[in-house]
CSV table of C-alpha atoms in Angstrom, one decimal:
chain,number,residue,atom,x,y,z
A,1,UNK,CA,49.1,-36.3,5.0
A,2,UNK,CA,45.7,-34.8,5.3
A,3,UNK,CA,42.8,-37.3,5.2
A,4,UNK,CA,39.7,-36.0,3.3
A,5,UNK,CA,36.7,-37.4,5.0
A,6,UNK,CA,34.3,-35.3,3.0
A,7,UNK,CA,35.1,-37.1,-0.3
A,8,UNK,CA,35.5,-40.6,1.3
A,9,UNK,CA,32.7,-42.8,0.1
A,10,UNK,CA,32.9,-45.1,3.2
A,11,UNK,CA,32.5,-42.1,5.5
A,12,UNK,CA,29.5,-40.9,3.5
A,13,UNK,CA,27.9,-44.4,3.6
A,14,UNK,CA,28.5,-44.6,7.4
A,15,UNK,CA,27.1,-41.2,8.0
A,16,UNK,CA,24.0,-42.0,5.8
A,17,UNK,CA,23.5,-45.3,7.7
A,18,UNK,CA,23.8,-43.5,11.1
A,19,UNK,CA,21.3,-40.8,10.2
A,20,UNK,CA,18.9,-43.4,8.8
A,21,UNK,CA,19.1,-45.4,12.1
A,22,UNK,CA,18.8,-42.3,14.2
A,23,UNK,CA,15.7,-41.1,12.2
A,24,UNK,CA,14.1,-44.6,12.6
A,25,UNK,CA,14.7,-44.5,16.3
A,26,UNK,CA,13.2,-41.0,16.6
A,27,UNK,CA,10.2,-42.1,14.5
A,28,UNK,CA,9.6,-45.2,16.6
A,29,UNK,CA,9.8,-43.2,19.9
A,30,UNK,CA,7.5,-40.5,18.5
A,31,UNK,CA,5.0,-43.2,17.4
A,32,UNK,CA,4.9,-45.3,20.5
A,33,UNK,CA,5.9,-42.8,23.2
A,34,UNK,CA,4.2,-39.6,21.9
A,35,UNK,CA,2.6,-38.8,25.2
A,36,UNK,CA,6.1,-38.5,26.9
A,37,UNK,CA,7.2,-36.1,24.1
A,38,UNK,CA,4.0,-34.2,24.5
A,39,UNK,CA,4.4,-33.9,28.2
A,40,UNK,CA,8.0,-32.7,27.9
A,41,UNK,CA,6.9,-30.2,25.2
A,42,UNK,CA,4.2,-28.8,27.6
A,43,UNK,CA,6.8,-28.6,30.4
A,44,UNK,CA,9.2,-26.6,28.3
A,45,UNK,CA,6.6,-24.3,26.9
A,46,UNK,CA,5.3,-23.7,30.4
A,47,UNK,CA,8.7,-22.6,31.6
A,48,UNK,CA,9.3,-20.4,28.5
A,49,UNK,CA,5.8,-19.0,28.4
A,50,UNK,CA,6.8,-15.5,29.7
A,51,UNK,CA,9.5,-15.4,27.0
A,52,UNK,CA,7.0,-16.4,24.4
A,53,UNK,CA,4.5,-13.7,25.6
A,54,UNK,CA,7.4,-11.2,25.5
A,55,UNK,CA,8.4,-12.1,21.9
A,56,UNK,CA,4.8,-12.0,20.7
A,57,UNK,CA,4.1,-8.7,22.4
A,58,UNK,CA,7.3,-7.2,21.0
A,59,UNK,CA,6.5,-8.5,17.5
A,60,UNK,CA,3.0,-6.9,17.6
A,61,UNK,CA,4.3,-3.6,19.0
A,62,UNK,CA,7.2,-3.3,16.6
A,63,UNK,CA,5.1,-1.6,13.8
A,64,UNK,CA,3.7,0.9,16.4
A,65,UNK,CA,7.3,1.7,17.6
A,66,UNK,CA,8.5,2.1,14.0
A,67,UNK,CA,5.7,4.4,13.1
A,68,UNK,CA,6.3,6.6,16.2
A,69,UNK,CA,10.0,6.8,15.4
A,70,UNK,CA,9.8,7.4,11.7
A,71,UNK,CA,6.7,9.6,11.5
A,72,UNK,CA,7.0,11.6,14.8
A,73,UNK,CA,10.3,11.5,16.7
A,74,UNK,CA,12.9,11.6,13.9
A,75,UNK,CA,11.0,14.3,11.9
A,76,UNK,CA,10.8,16.3,15.2
A,77,UNK,CA,14.6,15.9,15.7
A,78,UNK,CA,15.3,17.1,12.2
A,79,UNK,CA,13.0,20.1,12.7
A,80,UNK,CA,14.7,21.0,15.9
A,81,UNK,CA,18.1,20.4,14.1
A,82,UNK,CA,19.3,17.9,16.7
A,83,UNK,CA,22.6,16.4,15.4
A,84,UNK,CA,22.3,12.7,14.5
A,85,UNK,CA,24.5,10.5,16.7
A,86,UNK,CA,24.3,7.4,18.7
A,87,UNK,CA,23.1,9.2,21.9
A,88,UNK,CA,20.3,10.9,19.9
A,89,UNK,CA,19.1,7.6,18.5
A,90,UNK,CA,19.2,6.0,22.0
A,91,UNK,CA,17.1,8.8,23.4
A,92,UNK,CA,14.6,8.5,20.5
A,93,UNK,CA,14.4,4.8,21.0
A,94,UNK,CA,13.7,5.2,24.7
A,95,UNK,CA,11.0,7.9,24.2
A,96,UNK,CA,9.5,5.7,21.4
A,97,UNK,CA,9.3,2.7,23.7
A,98,UNK,CA,7.8,4.8,26.5
A,99,UNK,CA,5.1,6.1,24.2
A,100,UNK,CA,4.4,2.6,22.8
A,101,UNK,CA,4.2,1.0,26.2
A,102,UNK,CA,1.9,3.8,27.4
A,103,UNK,CA,-0.4,3.2,24.4
A,104,UNK,CA,-0.4,-0.5,25.0
A,105,UNK,CA,-1.2,-0.1,28.7
A,106,UNK,CA,-3.9,2.4,27.9
A,107,UNK,CA,-5.5,-0.1,25.5
A,108,UNK,CA,-5.4,-2.9,28.0
A,109,UNK,CA,-6.8,-0.5,30.7
A,110,UNK,CA,-9.6,0.6,28.3
A,111,UNK,CA,-10.6,-3.0,27.5
A,112,UNK,CA,-10.6,-4.0,31.2
A,113,UNK,CA,-12.5,-0.9,32.2
A,114,UNK,CA,-15.1,-1.6,29.5
A,115,UNK,CA,-15.4,-5.2,30.7
A,116,UNK,CA,-15.9,-4.1,34.3
A,117,UNK,CA,-18.3,-1.3,33.5
A,118,UNK,CA,-20.4,-2.8,30.6
A,119,UNK,CA,-19.7,-6.5,29.9
A,120,UNK,CA,-19.5,-7.9,33.4
A,121,UNK,CA,-22.7,-6.2,34.6
A,122,UNK,CA,-24.4,-7.4,31.5
A,123,UNK,CA,-23.4,-11.0,32.2
A,124,UNK,CA,-24.4,-10.7,35.8
A,125,UNK,CA,-27.8,-9.3,34.8
A,126,UNK,CA,-28.3,-12.1,32.4
A,127,UNK,CA,-27.5,-14.7,35.1
A,128,UNK,CA,-29.7,-13.1,37.7
A,129,UNK,CA,-32.7,-12.7,35.3
A,130,UNK,CA,-32.1,-16.0,33.5
A,131,UNK,CA,-35.2,-17.6,35.0
A,132,UNK,CA,-37.3,-14.6,33.9
A,133,UNK,CA,-35.9,-14.8,30.4
A,134,UNK,CA,-36.6,-18.5,30.2
A,135,UNK,CA,-40.1,-18.0,31.5
A,136,UNK,CA,-40.8,-15.3,28.9
A,137,UNK,CA,-39.3,-17.5,26.2
A,138,UNK,CA,-41.5,-20.4,27.2
A,139,UNK,CA,-44.6,-18.2,27.1
A,140,UNK,CA,-43.6,-17.1,23.6
A,141,UNK,CA,-43.2,-20.7,22.5
A,142,UNK,CA,-46.5,-21.6,24.1
A,143,UNK,CA,-48.2,-18.8,22.2
A,144,UNK,CA,-46.7,-19.9,18.9
A,145,UNK,CA,-47.9,-23.5,19.6
A,146,UNK,CA,-51.4,-22.3,20.4
A,147,UNK,CA,-51.5,-20.4,17.1
A,148,UNK,CA,-50.1,-23.5,15.3
A,149,UNK,CA,-51.5,-26.7,16.7
A,150,UNK,CA,-49.6,-29.0,14.3
A,151,UNK,CA,-46.2,-27.4,15.2
A,152,UNK,CA,-47.2,-27.5,18.9
A,153,UNK,CA,-47.9,-31.2,18.7
A,154,UNK,CA,-44.5,-31.8,17.1
A,155,UNK,CA,-42.7,-29.8,19.8
A,156,UNK,CA,-44.6,-31.5,22.5
A,157,UNK,CA,-43.7,-34.9,21.1
A,158,UNK,CA,-40.0,-34.0,21.0
A,159,UNK,CA,-40.1,-32.6,24.5
A,160,UNK,CA,-41.7,-35.8,25.8
A,161,UNK,CA,-39.2,-37.9,23.9
A,162,UNK,CA,-36.1,-36.2,25.1
A,163,UNK,CA,-37.1,-35.0,28.6
A,164,UNK,CA,-36.4,-38.4,30.2
A,165,UNK,CA,-33.0,-38.5,28.6
A,166,UNK,CA,-32.3,-34.9,29.7
A,167,UNK,CA,-33.4,-35.7,33.3
A,168,UNK,CA,-31.2,-38.8,33.4
A,169,UNK,CA,-28.2,-36.8,32.1
A,170,UNK,CA,-28.7,-34.1,34.7
A,171,UNK,CA,-29.0,-36.6,37.6
A,172,UNK,CA,-26.3,-39.1,36.5
A,173,UNK,CA,-23.7,-36.7,34.9
A,174,UNK,CA,-24.1,-33.1,36.0
A,175,UNK,CA,-25.0,-33.5,39.7
A,176,UNK,CA,-22.6,-36.4,40.3
A,177,UNK,CA,-19.7,-34.4,38.9
A,178,UNK,CA,-20.3,-31.2,40.8
A,179,UNK,CA,-17.1,-31.6,42.8
A,180,UNK,CA,-15.1,-32.0,39.6
A,181,UNK,CA,-16.7,-28.8,38.2
A,182,UNK,CA,-15.7,-26.9,41.4
A,183,UNK,CA,-12.1,-28.3,41.1
A,184,UNK,CA,-12.0,-27.3,37.4
A,185,UNK,CA,-13.2,-23.8,38.2
A,186,UNK,CA,-10.6,-23.5,40.9
A,187,UNK,CA,-7.8,-24.6,38.6
A,188,UNK,CA,-9.1,-22.2,36.0
A,189,UNK,CA,-8.8,-19.3,38.4
A,190,UNK,CA,-5.2,-20.4,39.3
A,191,UNK,CA,-4.3,-20.7,35.6
A,192,UNK,CA,-5.7,-17.2,35.0
A,193,UNK,CA,-3.6,-15.7,37.8
A,194,UNK,CA,-0.5,-17.6,36.5
A,195,UNK,CA,-1.2,-16.5,33.0
A,196,UNK,CA,-1.6,-12.9,34.2
A,197,UNK,CA,1.8,-13.1,35.9
A,198,UNK,CA,3.4,-14.6,32.8
A,199,UNK,CA,1.9,-11.8,30.8
A,200,UNK,CA,3.4,-9.1,33.1
A,201,UNK,CA,6.8,-10.7,32.9
A,202,UNK,CA,6.4,-11.1,29.2
A,203,UNK,CA,5.6,-7.4,28.8
A,204,UNK,CA,8.8,-6.5,30.7
A,205,UNK,CA,10.8,-8.8,28.4
A,206,UNK,CA,9.1,-7.2,25.3
A,207,UNK,CA,10.6,-3.8,26.4
A,208,UNK,CA,14.1,-5.2,26.3
A,209,UNK,CA,13.4,-6.9,22.9
A,210,UNK,CA,12.1,-3.6,21.4
A,211,UNK,CA,15.1,-1.8,22.7
A,212,UNK,CA,17.5,-4.1,20.9
A,213,UNK,CA,15.4,-5.3,18.0
A,214,UNK,CA,17.9,-4.3,15.3
A,215,UNK,CA,20.7,-6.1,17.2
A,216,UNK,CA,18.7,-9.3,17.4
A,217,UNK,CA,17.8,-9.0,13.7
A,218,UNK,CA,21.5,-8.5,12.9
A,219,UNK,CA,22.5,-11.5,14.9
A,220,UNK,CA,20.0,-13.7,13.2
A,221,UNK,CA,21.2,-12.6,9.7
A,222,UNK,CA,24.8,-13.1,10.9
A,223,UNK,CA,24.0,-16.7,11.8
A,224,UNK,CA,22.2,-17.3,8.5
A,225,UNK,CA,25.3,-16.2,6.5
A,226,UNK,CA,27.6,-18.2,8.8
A,227,UNK,CA,25.8,-21.5,8.5
A,228,UNK,CA,24.5,-21.3,4.9
A,229,UNK,CA,25.8,-20.4,1.5
A,230,UNK,CA,25.4,-16.7,0.5
A,231,UNK,CA,22.7,-17.5,-2.1
A,232,UNK,CA,20.8,-19.7,0.4
A,233,UNK,CA,21.1,-17.2,3.2
A,234,UNK,CA,19.7,-14.4,0.9
A,235,UNK,CA,16.8,-16.7,0.0
A,236,UNK,CA,16.2,-17.5,3.7
A,237,UNK,CA,16.2,-13.9,4.7
A,238,UNK,CA,13.9,-13.0,1.8
A,239,UNK,CA,11.5,-15.8,2.9
A,240,UNK,CA,11.5,-14.5,6.5
A,241,UNK,CA,10.8,-11.0,5.3
A,242,UNK,CA,7.9,-12.2,3.2
A,243,UNK,CA,6.5,-14.2,6.2
A,244,UNK,CA,6.8,-11.2,8.4
A,245,UNK,CA,5.0,-8.9,6.0
A,246,UNK,CA,2.2,-11.5,5.5
A,247,UNK,CA,1.7,-12.0,9.2
A,248,UNK,CA,1.9,-8.4,10.4
A,249,UNK,CA,-0.1,-7.2,7.5
A,250,UNK,CA,-2.9,-9.7,8.0
A,251,UNK,CA,-3.0,-9.8,11.9
A,252,UNK,CA,-2.6,-6.1,12.3
A,253,UNK,CA,-5.1,-5.3,9.6
A,254,UNK,CA,-7.6,-7.8,11.1
A,255,UNK,CA,-7.3,-6.2,14.6
A,256,UNK,CA,-7.9,-2.7,13.2
A,257,UNK,CA,-10.8,-4.0,11.0
A,258,UNK,CA,-12.4,-5.9,13.9
A,259,UNK,CA,-12.1,-2.9,16.2
A,260,UNK,CA,-13.9,-0.6,13.7
A,261,UNK,CA,-16.6,-3.2,13.2
A,262,UNK,CA,-17.1,-3.6,16.9
A,263,UNK,CA,-17.5,0.2,17.3
A,264,UNK,CA,-19.9,0.4,14.3
A,265,UNK,CA,-21.9,-2.5,15.8
A,266,UNK,CA,-22.1,-0.7,19.2
A,267,UNK,CA,-23.4,2.4,17.4
A,268,UNK,CA,-25.9,0.5,15.4
A,269,UNK,CA,-27.2,-1.7,18.3
A,270,UNK,CA,-27.5,1.4,20.5
A,271,UNK,CA,-29.6,3.1,17.9
A,272,UNK,CA,-31.7,0.0,17.5
A,273,UNK,CA,-32.0,-0.2,21.3
A,274,UNK,CA,-30.9,-3.8,21.2
A,275,UNK,CA,-30.5,-5.4,24.7
A,276,UNK,CA,-26.9,-5.6,26.0
A,277,UNK,CA,-25.5,-3.6,23.1
A,278,UNK,CA,-21.9,-3.5,24.6
A,279,UNK,CA,-21.8,-7.2,25.2
A,280,UNK,CA,-23.1,-8.0,21.7
A,281,UNK,CA,-20.7,-5.6,20.1
A,282,UNK,CA,-17.7,-7.1,21.9
A,283,UNK,CA,-18.8,-10.6,20.7
A,284,UNK,CA,-19.2,-9.4,17.1
A,285,UNK,CA,-15.9,-7.5,17.1
A,286,UNK,CA,-13.8,-10.3,18.7
A,287,UNK,CA,-15.2,-13.0,16.5
A,288,UNK,CA,-14.7,-10.8,13.4
A,289,UNK,CA,-10.9,-11.5,13.8
A,290,UNK,CA,-11.6,-15.0,12.5
A,291,UNK,CA,-11.8,-14.8,8.7
A,292,UNK,CA,-14.9,-15.9,6.9
A,293,UNK,CA,-16.6,-17.8,9.7
A,294,UNK,CA,-16.1,-15.1,12.4
A,295,UNK,CA,-19.1,-12.9,11.6
A,296,UNK,CA,-21.4,-15.9,11.8
A,297,UNK,CA,-19.8,-17.2,15.0
A,298,UNK,CA,-20.5,-13.8,16.6
A,299,UNK,CA,-23.9,-13.1,15.1
A,300,UNK,CA,-25.6,-16.4,15.8
A,301,UNK,CA,-25.2,-16.4,19.7
A,302,UNK,CA,-25.9,-12.7,19.8
A,303,UNK,CA,-29.1,-13.1,17.9
A,304,UNK,CA,-30.2,-16.0,20.2
A,305,UNK,CA,-29.3,-13.9,23.2
A,306,UNK,CA,-31.5,-11.0,22.0
A,307,UNK,CA,-34.4,-13.4,21.2
A,308,UNK,CA,-34.2,-15.1,24.6
A,309,UNK,CA,-34.0,-11.8,26.5
A,310,UNK,CA,-36.9,-10.2,24.7
A,311,UNK,CA,-39.0,-12.9,23.0
A,312,UNK,CA,-42.2,-10.8,23.0
A,313,UNK,CA,-40.5,-8.5,20.5
A,314,UNK,CA,-38.9,-10.9,18.0
A,315,UNK,CA,-38.6,-8.1,15.4
A,316,UNK,CA,-35.6,-6.9,17.5
A,317,UNK,CA,-33.8,-10.1,16.7
A,318,UNK,CA,-34.8,-9.7,13.0
A,319,UNK,CA,-33.6,-6.1,12.9
A,320,UNK,CA,-30.3,-7.1,14.5
A,321,UNK,CA,-29.7,-9.9,12.0
A,322,UNK,CA,-30.4,-7.6,9.1
A,323,UNK,CA,-28.1,-5.0,10.6
A,324,UNK,CA,-25.3,-7.6,11.0
A,325,UNK,CA,-25.8,-8.7,7.4
A,326,UNK,CA,-25.4,-5.1,6.1
A,327,UNK,CA,-22.4,-4.5,8.4
A,328,UNK,CA,-20.6,-7.6,7.2
A,329,UNK,CA,-21.3,-6.7,3.6
A,330,UNK,CA,-19.8,-3.3,4.3
A,331,UNK,CA,-16.8,-5.0,5.9
A,332,UNK,CA,-16.3,-7.7,3.3
A,333,UNK,CA,-16.7,-5.4,0.2
A,334,UNK,CA,-15.3,-2.1,1.4
A,335,UNK,CA,-13.7,-1.8,4.8
A,336,UNK,CA,-11.8,-5.1,4.8
A,337,UNK,CA,-10.2,-4.7,1.3
A,338,UNK,CA,-9.2,-1.1,2.1
A,339,UNK,CA,-7.4,-2.2,5.3
A,340,UNK,CA,-6.1,-5.6,4.4
A,341,UNK,CA,-5.8,-5.3,0.6
A,342,UNK,CA,-4.4,-8.6,-0.8
A,343,UNK,CA,-2.2,-9.3,2.1
A,344,UNK,CA,-2.4,-13.1,1.8
A,345,UNK,CA,-2.9,-13.6,-2.0
A,346,UNK,CA,-5.3,-16.5,-1.3
A,347,UNK,CA,-8.6,-17.1,-3.1
A,348,UNK,CA,-11.8,-17.7,-1.1
A,349,UNK,CA,-11.5,-21.5,-1.4
A,350,UNK,CA,-8.0,-21.6,0.1
A,351,UNK,CA,-9.1,-19.2,2.9
A,352,UNK,CA,-11.9,-21.6,3.9
A,353,UNK,CA,-9.5,-24.6,3.6
A,354,UNK,CA,-6.9,-22.9,5.8
A,355,UNK,CA,-9.5,-22.0,8.5
A,356,UNK,CA,-11.0,-25.5,8.5
A,357,UNK,CA,-7.6,-27.3,8.7
A,358,UNK,CA,-5.9,-25.1,11.2
A,359,UNK,CA,-9.0,-24.6,13.2
A,360,UNK,CA,-9.4,-28.3,13.6
A,361,UNK,CA,-5.8,-28.7,14.6
A,362,UNK,CA,-5.3,-25.7,17.0
A,363,UNK,CA,-8.9,-24.4,17.7
A,364,UNK,CA,-9.7,-20.7,17.8
A,365,UNK,CA,-6.0,-19.7,17.6
A,366,UNK,CA,-5.6,-21.8,14.5
A,367,UNK,CA,-8.6,-20.2,12.8
A,368,UNK,CA,-7.0,-16.8,13.4
A,369,UNK,CA,-3.4,-17.5,12.3
A,370,UNK,CA,-4.2,-20.3,9.9
A,371,UNK,CA,-4.7,-18.0,6.9
A,372,UNK,CA,-1.3,-16.2,7.1
A,373,UNK,CA,0.4,-19.5,7.8
A,374,UNK,CA,-1.2,-21.2,4.8
A,375,UNK,CA,-0.4,-18.1,2.7
A,376,UNK,CA,3.3,-18.6,3.4
A,377,UNK,CA,3.1,-22.3,2.6
A,378,UNK,CA,1.1,-21.5,-0.6
A,379,UNK,CA,3.7,-18.9,-1.7
A,380,UNK,CA,6.6,-21.4,-1.0
A,381,UNK,CA,5.0,-24.1,-3.1
A,382,UNK,CA,4.2,-21.6,-5.8
A,383,UNK,CA,7.8,-20.5,-5.9
A,384,UNK,CA,9.1,-24.0,-6.1
A,385,UNK,CA,6.7,-24.9,-8.9
A,386,UNK,CA,7.6,-21.8,-10.9
A,387,UNK,CA,11.3,-22.5,-10.5
A,388,UNK,CA,10.9,-26.0,-12.0
A,389,UNK,CA,8.8,-24.6,-14.8
A,390,UNK,CA,11.4,-22.0,-15.7
A,391,UNK,CA,14.1,-24.6,-15.7
A,392,UNK,CA,12.0,-26.5,-18.3
A,393,UNK,CA,11.4,-23.2,-20.3
A,394,UNK,CA,7.7,-23.4,-19.6
A,395,UNK,CA,5.5,-20.4,-18.8
A,396,UNK,CA,4.4,-19.9,-15.2
A,397,UNK,CA,1.1,-18.2,-15.8
A,398,UNK,CA,-1.8,-20.4,-14.6
A,399,UNK,CA,-4.2,-19.1,-17.2
A,400,UNK,CA,-2.1,-20.8,-20.0
A,401,UNK,CA,-2.7,-24.2,-18.4
A,402,UNK,CA,-6.4,-23.8,-17.7
A,403,UNK,CA,-7.6,-25.3,-21.0
A,404,UNK,CA,-4.5,-27.2,-21.9
A,405,UNK,CA,-4.8,-30.4,-23.8
A,406,UNK,CA,-1.1,-31.3,-24.1
A,407,UNK,CA,2.4,-29.9,-24.8
A,408,UNK,CA,4.7,-31.2,-27.5
A,409,UNK,CA,7.4,-29.9,-29.8
A,410,UNK,CA,4.9,-27.7,-31.5
A,411,UNK,CA,3.9,-26.0,-28.3
A,412,UNK,CA,0.7,-25.7,-26.3
A,413,UNK,CA,-2.5,-27.3,-27.5
A,414,UNK,CA,-5.7,-25.9,-26.0
A,415,UNK,CA,-9.0,-27.8,-25.7
A,416,UNK,CA,-11.1,-24.9,-27.1
A,417,UNK,CA,-9.6,-22.4,-29.5
A,418,UNK,CA,-12.4,-20.0,-28.7
A,419,UNK,CA,-11.4,-19.9,-25.0
A,420,UNK,CA,-7.8,-19.4,-26.0
A,421,UNK,CA,-8.8,-16.4,-28.1
A,422,UNK,CA,-10.8,-15.0,-25.2
A,423,UNK,CA,-7.7,-15.2,-23.0
A,424,UNK,CA,-5.6,-13.6,-25.7
A,425,UNK,CA,-8.1,-10.8,-26.0
A,426,UNK,CA,-8.2,-10.4,-22.2
A,427,UNK,CA,-4.4,-10.3,-22.1
A,428,UNK,CA,-4.3,-7.6,-24.8
A,429,UNK,CA,-6.9,-5.5,-22.9
A,430,UNK,CA,-4.9,-5.9,-19.7
A,431,UNK,CA,-1.7,-4.8,-21.5
A,432,UNK,CA,-3.4,-1.8,-23.0
A,433,UNK,CA,-4.9,-0.8,-19.6
A,434,UNK,CA,-1.5,-1.2,-17.9
A,435,UNK,CA,0.1,0.9,-20.7
A,436,UNK,CA,-2.5,3.6,-20.3
A,437,UNK,CA,-2.1,3.6,-16.5
A,438,UNK,CA,1.7,4.0,-16.9
A,439,UNK,CA,1.3,6.9,-19.3
A,440,UNK,CA,-1.1,8.7,-16.9
A,441,UNK,CA,1.4,8.0,-14.0
A,442,UNK,CA,4.3,9.5,-16.1
A,443,UNK,CA,2.2,12.6,-16.9
A,444,UNK,CA,1.3,13.0,-13.3
A,445,UNK,CA,4.9,12.8,-12.2
A,446,UNK,CA,5.9,15.5,-14.8
C-alpha cells in the first residue's frame, strides 16, 4: 500500500516545524555571527571574481555581438547565397566574436592610451605645480580680502580658529600614520594587479559564454520548466526578460550618452581654452553615468580645479560652469531622452530615491545600477497590485484614485467633481489623439 506523505497532516506539521526551527537558527546565526558570514561571502566572491567578470563582460557585449550578426554577417551570407546550416552559423558566430572582441580590446586600448597621453600627464603636472597653484590661489584670496575688509576679517578669524586644530591633526594623525599609508598604497597596487589578472581571465571566460549563450539560455529555461509549473515558469521567464531589457537598455544607453557628453565637453572646453580639458572631460563623462547627481559630482570638482589652477582669471571657471549647465540641459532634455527613452518607467522622485538608497548601501556602483534595480522592483510591485485590483473588479489606472473619496456599491466618489470632469476631458482628448494617430498610421501603411 502506497503511503501518501503529501496529504498527511502530521507530515505537513512536522515539515512546517522543521522549517520554522531552521529559519530561526539561520536568523540567530545571521544576527550574532554576521561577520563570519560576511567573511565567507568575501572569500567565495574572491574565488569566483574571474567568473563574475566574465559573466558581466559577456552580458555587456551580447548586444554588440547580436547587432554584428543580425545586421552585418547574416545579411552578408544571404547576399552571397551561403546555404544556411550548422557549420555556417558556427562560422558566423566565430567571426562575430572575433569582431566583438577586437572592438572591446580597441576600446580598452583607446581609454588606456588616452589616460597615458592626456590624463596622467595632467595629474602629474597638477602635482608638480601644486605649490604654485596654491600660492596663486592664496594671492587671489588676499586680493579679495584687501578689497573687502569685512570679509577678510571673517576669513582671518576662521583661519586663526581652525589653524591650531589643523596643525594638531597633521602632527597627531597624518604624520604618525605614514607607515600605514605606505602599506595601504602597496596593498592597493597589489589589488590592482590582481584585479587586472582577474579581468583578463574573465575576458577569456566571456568568449566561451558568448560562443554558447543560446545553450546557456536554453538550459536556464529548461530548469525553470522542470522545477516550476508551466504558468509560473512562463511568468518567471517573462520577468527575467523584462529585467534584462531594463538593465541593458539603461546601462547601455547611459554609457553611450556619457561617451557623447564627454566628447562634447572636450570640444567645448578646448574651445574655451579651459586648463586640463581632457582630464575635466573624462571626469564629466564618467560621472555622467550616475543619474541625476552625476553631472554635479563631475562639475563641482572640475570647477574647483579650474579655479585653483588659474585663480587670476575666475571668469574661466564661470564660463565652464555656464557651459556645463547648457550641456546638461541639452543632455537632460534632448540627448538623454533620445537614447534612453523611457527605459525605466520611473518618475523623477523615484529616480532620486533609488540613487539615494542604493548609493548609501553600495556606493558608486549602487548609484549606477540602483535605478534599473529599483525599476524592476517597482514594476513587480505594480504588477502584484494590479493583479489584486483586477480580482476585485477595480480599475488599475492611478488617475482614477487621485481624487477618490471612497468606493461603495454605487461606484467611485470623487472629492471634487470639477477635477473629475477635467480628467474625463483629458481622457477624451487622449482617446481622440490616439485615434487620429492610428488613422494616420493606417494611411501611411497603405
